[in-house]
CSV table of C-alpha atoms in Angstrom, one decimal:
chain,number,residue,atom,x,y,z
M,1,MET,CA,-43.1,14.4,-67.4
M,2,GLY,CA,-40.3,13.9,-65.0
M,3,ARG,CA,-40.3,14.5,-61.2
M,4,ALA,CA,-37.9,16.7,-59.6
M,5,SER,CA,-35.6,15.0,-57.0
M,6,PRO,CA,-36.2,15.7,-53.0
M,7,ARG,CA,-33.5,18.0,-51.6
M,8,THR,CA,-32.7,19.2,-48.1
M,9,VAL,CA,-33.4,22.7,-47.4
M,10,PHE,CA,-31.2,24.0,-44.4
M,11,PRO,CA,-32.6,27.0,-42.4
M,12,TYR,CA,-29.3,28.5,-41.9
M,13,PRO,CA,-26.1,28.4,-43.8
M,14,PHE,CA,-23.6,26.1,-43.0
M,15,ARG,CA,-21.1,27.4,-40.2
M,16,GLU,CA,-17.7,25.6,-39.2
M,17,ARG,CA,-18.5,24.2,-35.8
M,18,VAL,CA,-16.2,25.8,-33.4
M,19,VAL,CA,-15.1,23.8,-30.2
M,20,SER,CA,-13.6,25.8,-27.3
M,21,ILE,CA,-11.5,23.3,-24.8
M,22,ALA,CA,-12.3,23.9,-20.9
M,23,ALA,CA,-9.6,21.8,-19.6
M,24,LYS,CA,-6.6,19.8,-20.6
M,25,PHE,CA,-5.0,16.8,-18.6
M,26,GLU,CA,-1.7,14.8,-18.6
M,27,ILE,CA,-0.6,12.0,-16.4
M,28,GLU,CA,3.0,11.8,-15.9
M,29,TYR,CA,4.7,8.6,-15.5
M,30,LEU,CA,8.0,8.3,-13.4
M,31,GLN,CA,10.5,5.6,-13.9
M,32,TYR,CA,14.5,5.6,-12.9
M,33,LEU,CA,15.5,2.1,-13.0
M,34,ASP,CA,14.3,-0.6,-15.7
M,35,ALA,CA,13.5,-4.4,-15.0
M,36,GLU,CA,17.7,-5.2,-15.1
M,37,GLY,CA,18.3,-2.0,-12.9
M,38,LYS,CA,19.7,-0.2,-15.1
M,39,GLN,CA,19.2,3.7,-15.2
M,40,VAL,CA,16.5,5.6,-17.8
M,41,ARG,CA,17.3,8.7,-16.9
M,42,ASP,CA,20.1,10.6,-15.5
M,43,ASP,CA,18.6,13.1,-13.3
M,44,LEU,CA,18.8,10.8,-9.8
M,45,PRO,CA,16.7,12.3,-7.0
M,46,ALA,CA,18.9,13.6,-4.3
M,47,PHE,CA,18.9,10.9,-1.7
M,48,THR,CA,20.2,8.4,-3.9
M,49,LYS,CA,23.4,10.3,-3.4
M,50,ASP,CA,23.7,8.4,-0.1
M,51,LEU,CA,24.7,5.0,-1.0
M,52,ASP,CA,24.4,3.6,2.6
M,53,HIS,CA,20.8,4.7,2.5
M,54,MET,CA,20.1,2.8,-0.5
M,55,VAL,CA,21.7,-0.4,0.8
M,56,GLU,CA,19.4,-0.2,3.9
M,57,LEU,CA,16.5,0.3,1.7
M,58,TYR,CA,17.3,-3.0,0.2
M,59,LYS,CA,17.8,-4.5,3.3
M,60,LEU,CA,14.2,-3.7,4.8
M,61,MET,CA,12.7,-5.0,0.8
M,62,MET,CA,14.9,-8.2,2.0
M,63,SER,CA,13.7,-8.3,5.3
M,64,THR,CA,10.0,-7.7,4.0
M,65,ARG,CA,10.3,-10.7,1.8
M,66,VAL,CA,11.9,-13.0,4.4
M,67,PHE,CA,9.5,-11.9,6.7
M,68,ASP,CA,6.2,-12.8,4.0
M,69,ALA,CA,7.6,-16.2,3.2
M,70,LYS,CA,7.3,-16.8,7.0
M,71,SER,CA,4.0,-15.3,7.5
M,72,VAL,CA,2.5,-17.6,4.9
M,73,ALA,CA,4.5,-20.9,6.1
M,74,LEU,CA,2.8,-20.1,9.6
M,75,GLN,CA,-0.2,-20.0,8.1
M,76,ARG,CA,0.0,-23.5,6.3
M,77,THR,CA,1.5,-25.1,9.8
M,78,GLY,CA,-2.1,-23.5,11.2
M,79,LYS,CA,-0.2,-21.3,13.8
M,80,LEU,CA,-1.6,-18.1,11.7
M,81,GLY,CA,-5.3,-17.4,10.4
M,82,THR,CA,-5.7,-16.0,6.9
M,83,TYR,CA,-2.6,-14.0,6.0
M,84,ALA,CA,-2.4,-11.3,2.8
M,85,SER,CA,1.0,-11.5,1.1
M,86,CYS,CA,2.7,-8.7,-0.1
M,87,LEU,CA,5.1,-10.2,-2.5
M,88,GLY,CA,5.9,-8.3,-5.2
M,89,HIS,CA,4.9,-5.0,-3.5
M,90,GLU,CA,8.4,-4.6,-1.7
M,91,ALA,CA,9.3,-1.2,-3.3
M,92,SER,CA,6.1,0.4,-3.3
M,93,HIS,CA,5.3,-0.4,0.5
M,94,VAL,CA,9.1,0.6,1.7
M,95,GLY,CA,9.1,3.6,-0.7
M,96,ILE,CA,5.7,5.1,0.9
M,97,GLY,CA,7.2,4.5,4.8
M,98,SER,CA,10.8,5.7,4.1
M,99,ALA,CA,9.5,9.0,2.5
M,100,MET,CA,7.2,9.9,4.9
M,101,LYS,CA,8.4,11.9,8.2
M,102,PRO,CA,7.7,10.6,11.6
M,103,GLU,CA,5.1,13.2,12.8
M,104,ASP,CA,2.8,12.0,9.8
M,105,VAL,CA,0.3,9.3,9.8
M,106,LEU,CA,-0.3,6.5,8.0
M,107,ALA,CA,-4.1,4.7,7.0
M,108,VAL,CA,-3.2,1.4,5.5
M,109,SER,CA,-5.2,-1.2,4.0
M,110,TYR,CA,-4.1,-5.0,5.0
M,111,ARG,CA,-1.1,-5.6,2.9
M,112,GLU,CA,1.7,-2.7,3.6
M,113,TYR,CA,3.8,-4.5,5.7
M,114,GLY,CA,7.0,-2.9,3.9
M,115,ALA,CA,5.7,0.6,4.8
M,116,GLN,CA,5.0,-0.3,8.6
M,117,LEU,CA,8.3,-2.0,9.5
M,118,TYR,CA,9.6,1.1,8.2
M,119,ARG,CA,8.0,3.0,10.7
M,120,GLY,CA,8.4,0.7,13.7
M,121,VAL,CA,5.5,-2.2,13.3
M,122,GLN,CA,6.7,-5.6,14.6
M,123,PRO,CA,6.3,-8.4,12.9
M,124,ARG,CA,5.0,-10.0,16.6
M,125,GLU,CA,2.5,-7.9,15.9
M,126,VAL,CA,1.2,-8.4,12.5
M,127,TYR,CA,1.0,-12.0,13.6
M,128,MET,CA,-1.1,-11.1,16.6
M,129,TYR,CA,-3.5,-9.5,14.3
M,130,TRP,CA,-3.9,-12.2,12.0
M,131,GLY,CA,-3.6,-14.6,14.5
M,132,GLY,CA,-7.2,-13.4,15.9
M,133,ASP,CA,-6.0,-11.0,18.6
M,134,GLU,CA,-6.9,-7.2,18.4
M,135,ARG,CA,-4.0,-6.3,20.7
M,136,GLY,CA,-1.8,-7.0,17.4
M,137,ASN,CA,-3.4,-2.9,16.6
M,138,ASP,CA,-1.7,-1.7,19.6
M,139,TYR,CA,1.4,-1.0,17.8
M,140,GLN,CA,3.9,0.0,20.8
M,141,ASN,CA,6.8,1.7,18.8
M,142,GLU,CA,7.1,5.2,17.2
M,143,PRO,CA,5.8,6.7,14.9
M,144,ALA,CA,4.0,4.0,14.0
M,145,ARG,CA,2.1,4.1,17.6
M,146,HIS,CA,-0.2,7.0,16.2
M,147,ASP,CA,-1.0,5.6,12.7
M,148,PHE,CA,-3.7,3.7,12.1
M,149,ALA,CA,-4.8,0.2,12.5
M,150,TRP,CA,-5.3,-2.5,9.6
M,151,SER,CA,-8.5,-2.2,7.9
M,152,VAL,CA,-9.8,-4.8,6.1
M,153,PRO,CA,-13.3,-2.8,4.9
M,154,ILE,CA,-12.0,-1.6,1.5
M,155,ALA,CA,-11.4,1.5,1.0
M,156,THR,CA,-12.5,3.0,4.6
M,157,GLN,CA,-9.1,3.9,5.7
M,158,CYS,CA,-9.3,6.9,2.9
M,159,LEU,CA,-11.9,8.4,4.7
M,160,HIS,CA,-9.7,8.2,7.9
M,161,ALA,CA,-7.0,9.9,6.2
M,162,ALA,CA,-9.2,12.5,4.9
M,163,GLY,CA,-10.6,13.1,8.4
M,164,THR,CA,-7.2,13.3,9.5
M,165,ALA,CA,-5.9,15.7,6.9
M,166,LEU,CA,-9.1,17.8,8.0
M,167,ALA,CA,-7.5,18.1,11.8
M,168,PHE,CA,-4.1,18.9,10.4
M,169,LYS,CA,-4.9,21.5,8.6
M,170,ILE,CA,-7.2,23.3,11.1
M,171,ARG,CA,-4.7,22.7,14.1
M,172,ASN,CA,-2.2,24.5,11.3
M,173,GLU,CA,0.0,21.4,11.9
M,174,LYS,CA,2.7,20.7,9.0
M,175,ARG,CA,1.8,17.1,9.3
M,176,VAL,CA,0.3,15.0,6.1
M,177,ALA,CA,-2.2,12.0,5.9
M,178,VAL,CA,-0.8,9.1,3.6
M,179,CYS,CA,-3.6,6.4,2.8
M,180,THR,CA,-3.0,3.2,0.5
M,181,ILE,CA,-5.7,1.6,-1.4
M,182,GLY,CA,-5.6,-1.0,-4.1
M,183,ASP,CA,-6.5,-1.2,-7.6
M,184,GLY,CA,-9.9,-2.7,-7.1
M,185,GLY,CA,-10.2,-0.5,-3.9
M,186,SER,CA,-10.1,2.9,-5.9
M,187,SER,CA,-13.6,2.0,-7.5
M,188,LYS,CA,-15.3,2.0,-4.2
M,189,GLY,CA,-17.3,5.1,-3.1
M,190,ASP,CA,-15.2,5.9,-0.1
M,191,PHE,CA,-12.0,6.5,-2.5
M,192,TYR,CA,-13.8,8.4,-4.3
M,193,GLY,CA,-15.7,10.4,-1.0
M,194,ALA,CA,-11.9,10.9,0.5
M,195,ILE,CA,-10.4,12.5,-2.4
M,196,ASN,CA,-13.2,14.7,-3.6
M,197,ILE,CA,-12.6,16.5,-0.2
M,198,ALA,CA,-8.9,16.3,0.2
M,199,GLY,CA,-9.7,18.4,-3.1
M,200,ALA,CA,-12.6,21.0,-2.1
M,201,GLN,CA,-10.9,21.5,1.3
M,202,ASN,CA,-7.0,21.6,0.2
M,203,LEU,CA,-6.3,19.1,2.7
M,204,PRO,CA,-2.8,17.5,3.2
M,205,MET,CA,-3.3,14.0,2.0
M,206,VAL,CA,-1.6,11.5,-0.3
M,207,ALA,CA,-3.6,8.8,-1.5
M,208,VAL,CA,-1.6,5.8,-3.3
M,209,ILE,CA,-3.5,3.3,-5.0
M,210,VAL,CA,-1.4,0.3,-5.4
M,211,ASN,CA,-2.0,-1.2,-8.5
M,212,ASN,CA,-1.0,-5.0,-8.6
M,213,GLN,CA,-3.3,-5.7,-11.4
M,214,TRP,CA,-5.9,-7.8,-9.8
M,215,ALA,CA,-8.6,-7.3,-7.3
M,216,ILE,CA,-8.6,-10.7,-5.8
M,217,SER,CA,-9.7,-12.5,-9.2
M,218,VAL,CA,-11.0,-9.8,-11.2
M,219,PRO,CA,-8.1,-8.2,-13.3
M,220,ARG,CA,-7.6,-4.3,-13.9
M,221,LYS,CA,-8.4,-4.3,-17.5
M,222,ILE,CA,-12.0,-4.6,-16.6
M,223,GLN,CA,-12.0,-2.9,-13.3
M,224,SER,CA,-11.8,0.4,-14.8
M,225,GLY,CA,-12.1,2.0,-18.5
M,226,ALA,CA,-9.4,5.0,-17.2
M,227,PRO,CA,-6.1,4.5,-19.4
M,228,THR,CA,-4.8,5.1,-15.9
M,229,LEU,CA,-5.9,4.9,-12.5
M,230,ALA,CA,-4.3,8.1,-11.2
M,231,GLN,CA,-6.3,10.0,-13.3
M,232,LYS,CA,-9.2,8.9,-11.1
M,233,GLY,CA,-7.7,12.3,-8.9
M,234,ILE,CA,-8.4,14.7,-11.8
M,235,ALA,CA,-11.9,15.4,-11.0
M,236,ALA,CA,-11.2,16.1,-7.4
M,237,GLY,CA,-8.7,18.6,-8.4
M,238,LEU,CA,-5.7,16.7,-6.9
M,239,TYR,CA,-1.9,16.3,-8.4
M,240,CYS,CA,-1.9,12.7,-10.1
M,241,ILE,CA,1.1,10.4,-11.0
M,242,GLN,CA,1.6,7.0,-12.4
M,243,VAL,CA,4.8,5.6,-11.3
M,244,ASP,CA,6.6,2.1,-11.6
M,245,GLY,CA,5.7,0.9,-8.3
M,246,ASN,CA,8.5,-1.8,-9.0
M,247,ASP,CA,11.3,1.2,-8.7
M,248,ILE,CA,12.2,1.9,-5.4
M,249,ILE,CA,14.1,5.2,-6.4
M,250,ALA,CA,10.5,6.4,-8.2
M,251,VAL,CA,8.3,5.7,-5.5
M,252,ARG,CA,10.3,7.2,-2.9
M,253,LYS,CA,10.8,10.2,-5.3
M,254,ALA,CA,7.2,10.6,-6.1
M,255,MET,CA,6.1,10.4,-2.6
M,256,GLU,CA,8.4,12.6,-1.4
M,257,ASP,CA,7.2,15.5,-3.8
M,258,ALA,CA,3.8,14.5,-3.1
M,259,LEU,CA,4.2,14.8,0.9
M,260,GLU,CA,6.2,18.6,0.3
M,261,ARG,CA,3.2,19.6,-2.0
M,262,ALA,CA,0.6,18.8,1.0
M,263,ARG,CA,3.0,19.7,3.7
M,264,ASN,CA,3.3,23.4,2.0
M,265,GLY,CA,-0.2,23.8,1.6
M,266,GLU,CA,0.0,23.2,-2.0
M,267,GLY,CA,-3.1,20.6,-2.0
M,268,GLY,CA,-2.9,16.5,-1.8
M,269,SER,CA,-2.1,14.1,-4.7
M,270,VAL,CA,-2.9,10.8,-5.8
M,271,LEU,CA,-0.4,8.2,-7.0
M,272,GLU,CA,-0.5,5.2,-8.8
M,273,LEU,CA,2.2,2.5,-8.4
M,274,VAL,CA,2.3,-0.1,-10.8
M,275,THR,CA,3.1,-3.2,-9.5
M,276,TYR,CA,2.1,-6.9,-9.5
M,277,ARG,CA,1.0,-9.5,-7.1
M,278,LEU,CA,3.1,-12.2,-7.2
M,279,SER,CA,1.2,-14.5,-4.6
M,280,ASP,CA,-2.2,-15.8,-4.1
M,281,HIS,CA,-4.8,-12.6,-2.9
M,282,THR,CA,-4.3,-14.1,0.8
M,283,THR,CA,-3.9,-17.7,1.9
M,284,ALA,CA,-7.2,-18.3,1.2
M,285,ASP,CA,-7.3,-18.4,-2.2
M,286,ASP,CA,-5.7,-20.2,-5.5
M,287,ALA,CA,-4.5,-17.4,-8.0
M,288,ARG,CA,-3.9,-20.2,-10.4
M,289,ARG,CA,-7.7,-20.8,-10.9
M,290,TYR,CA,-7.9,-17.1,-12.8
M,291,ARG,CA,-4.9,-15.9,-14.2
M,292,GLY,CA,-2.0,-18.1,-16.2
M,293,GLU,CA,1.7,-18.9,-15.6
M,294,GLN,CA,3.0,-16.8,-18.4
M,295,GLU,CA,1.6,-13.7,-16.9
M,296,VAL,CA,3.0,-14.3,-13.5
M,297,LYS,CA,6.3,-15.9,-15.4
M,298,ASP,CA,6.6,-11.9,-16.9
M,299,ALA,CA,5.9,-10.2,-13.9
M,300,TRP,CA,8.8,-11.5,-11.9
M,301,ALA,CA,10.9,-10.5,-14.3
M,302,LYS,CA,10.2,-7.2,-13.7
M,303,GLU,CA,10.0,-7.8,-9.7
M,304,PRO,CA,11.3,-4.7,-7.8
M,305,MET,CA,14.1,-6.9,-5.4
M,306,LYS,CA,16.1,-7.5,-8.8
M,307,ARG,CA,16.4,-3.9,-10.4
M,308,LEU,CA,17.4,-2.5,-6.8
M,309,ARG,CA,20.2,-5.5,-6.2
M,310,ASN,CA,21.4,-5.1,-9.7
M,311,TRP,CA,22.1,-1.2,-9.3
M,312,LEU,CA,23.5,-1.4,-6.1
M,313,VAL,CA,26.1,-4.1,-7.2
M,314,ALA,CA,26.9,-2.3,-9.9
M,315,LYS,CA,27.6,0.7,-7.7
M,316,LYS,CA,30.1,-1.5,-5.9
M,317,VAL,CA,27.9,-1.4,-2.5
M,318,TRP,CA,26.5,-4.5,-2.5
M,319,ASP,CA,27.6,-8.3,-3.3
M,320,ASP,CA,26.5,-11.9,-2.9
M,321,ALA,CA,28.4,-11.9,0.8
M,322,LYS,CA,26.7,-9.7,2.0
M,323,GLU,CA,23.4,-10.4,0.7
M,324,GLU,CA,23.9,-14.2,2.7
M,325,ALA,CA,25.1,-12.5,5.5
M,326,TRP,CA,21.5,-10.0,6.0
M,327,LYS,CA,19.3,-13.2,4.8
M,328,ALA,CA,21.3,-14.9,8.1
M,329,GLU,CA,20.2,-11.9,10.2
M,330,CYS,CA,16.6,-11.5,8.6
M,331,ASP,CA,16.0,-15.5,9.5
M,332,GLU,CA,17.4,-14.9,13.0
M,333,TRP,CA,15.3,-11.9,13.4
M,334,MET,CA,12.0,-13.7,12.2
M,335,ASP,CA,12.5,-16.6,14.7
M,336,ASN,CA,12.5,-14.2,17.4
M,337,GLU,CA,9.3,-12.4,16.5
M,338,VAL,CA,7.4,-15.5,15.8
M,339,ASN,CA,8.3,-16.8,18.8
M,340,ALA,CA,7.6,-14.1,20.9
M,341,TYR,CA,4.3,-14.2,18.5
M,342,LEU,CA,3.7,-17.9,19.7
M,343,GLN,CA,5.1,-17.3,23.5
M,344,THR,CA,2.4,-14.3,23.7
M,345,LYS,CA,-0.8,-14.9,26.6
M,346,THR,CA,-3.9,-15.2,25.5
M,347,GLN,CA,-6.5,-12.6,26.5
M,348,PRO,CA,-9.2,-13.7,29.2
M,349,VAL,CA,-12.4,-14.3,27.4
M,350,THR,CA,-14.1,-11.3,29.0
M,351,ALA,CA,-11.6,-9.3,26.8
M,352,MET,CA,-14.5,-9.7,23.9
M,353,PHE,CA,-16.9,-7.6,26.5
M,354,ASP,CA,-14.6,-5.1,27.7
M,355,TYR,CA,-13.6,-2.7,25.0
M,356,THR,CA,-16.8,-1.9,23.5
M,357,PHE,CA,-19.1,0.4,25.8
M,358,ALA,CA,-17.8,2.4,28.5
M,359,GLU,CA,-20.7,0.9,30.7
M,360,VAL,CA,-21.4,-2.7,29.2
M,361,PRO,CA,-24.8,-3.1,29.0
M,362,ALA,CA,-27.1,-5.7,31.1
M,363,ASP,CA,-27.8,-7.8,28.7
M,364,LEU,CA,-23.8,-8.2,27.6
M,365,ALA,CA,-23.1,-8.1,31.2
M,366,LYS,CA,-25.2,-11.2,31.2
M,367,GLN,CA,-23.5,-13.3,28.5
M,368,ARG,CA,-20.2,-12.2,30.1
M,369,ASP,CA,-20.6,-13.5,33.1
M,370,LEU,CA,-21.9,-16.5,31.3
M,371,ALA,CA,-18.8,-17.0,29.0
M,372,LEU,CA,-16.6,-16.3,32.1
M,373,SER,CA,-18.3,-19.5,34.0
M,374,LEU,CA,-18.1,-21.7,31.2
M,375,ASP,CA,-14.6,-20.9,31.0
M,376,LYS,CA,-13.8,-21.7,34.4
M,377,LYS,CA,-15.7,-24.9,34.0
M,378,ALA,CA,-13.1,-25.6,31.0
M,379,HIS,CA,-10.0,-25.0,33.1
């Protein structure tokens, strides 16, 4: 006698599963100039019609690169401490700074020199800071004077920007707080906390992720499983966009739009500027140990200076003669700044005790007196 085959009995009739979609998201990618400086779209922003202004942006990018090379040379000759290079970031940084209004506030990390130079920070102040003199953080020119100091602790400046944006909202001021962060830094809790409160409170804040592909020796591909870093702002309820960070026109346009939205009470944004760190992480690093020659060579083919220069040459507002003349001016400018830095008198030894407490505690007062006596003996 045969045995019946077992069969599965379903308690309910089969029904097709219906899935409801709670929300859908897309991340726009913005680019106007390709790697060769050719336009990939015709709807250029209005500011590009002012070719004199575009030339000024290029000149500042070149100034930033000359400044960066001089900075590395100073460190190599023992005249500067560890320095964080900005080579390859010129379009991203100048694009950020040039889009901001003077009354806005910038909270940087430690390599956004192009944005800071645009807002009035002097190279001598950068050198003082990296030379170990905190007076470098006391920017003398407006509008940089009301910006934040350099922030080496990763991502803490994002919280500073969020707090500033909250103050602007409470005071009903049409100002925007801008913070910059690297690709690796965007994984820090400080960053997530800052963008979360910006979204929850509808704050006038723009968080810019300068994605240069490497968090020291950690590559972008193992930092996050997200297809873009821009989308990190989605969970916070912020507007998000990914931008070609080597295309200053795209950076400037994306920044202007984000700043305008924030200024008009329409909320904050997260921008991801895709660029590449052409240098070592800092002068204490050797990037050859963790990235290949071909990768860097490919990145140089997409670098920001070439594409804007080619675009300006095609518009007949820039040429080799102007390039050489401006480079000579940059060299003279840097010589003056370096000399000003090297001639700055050092602070008295007591300065390390004088600016932490309103009233110096007894134990620190005792140490201060001891340090002063030792200094007098040494001199």
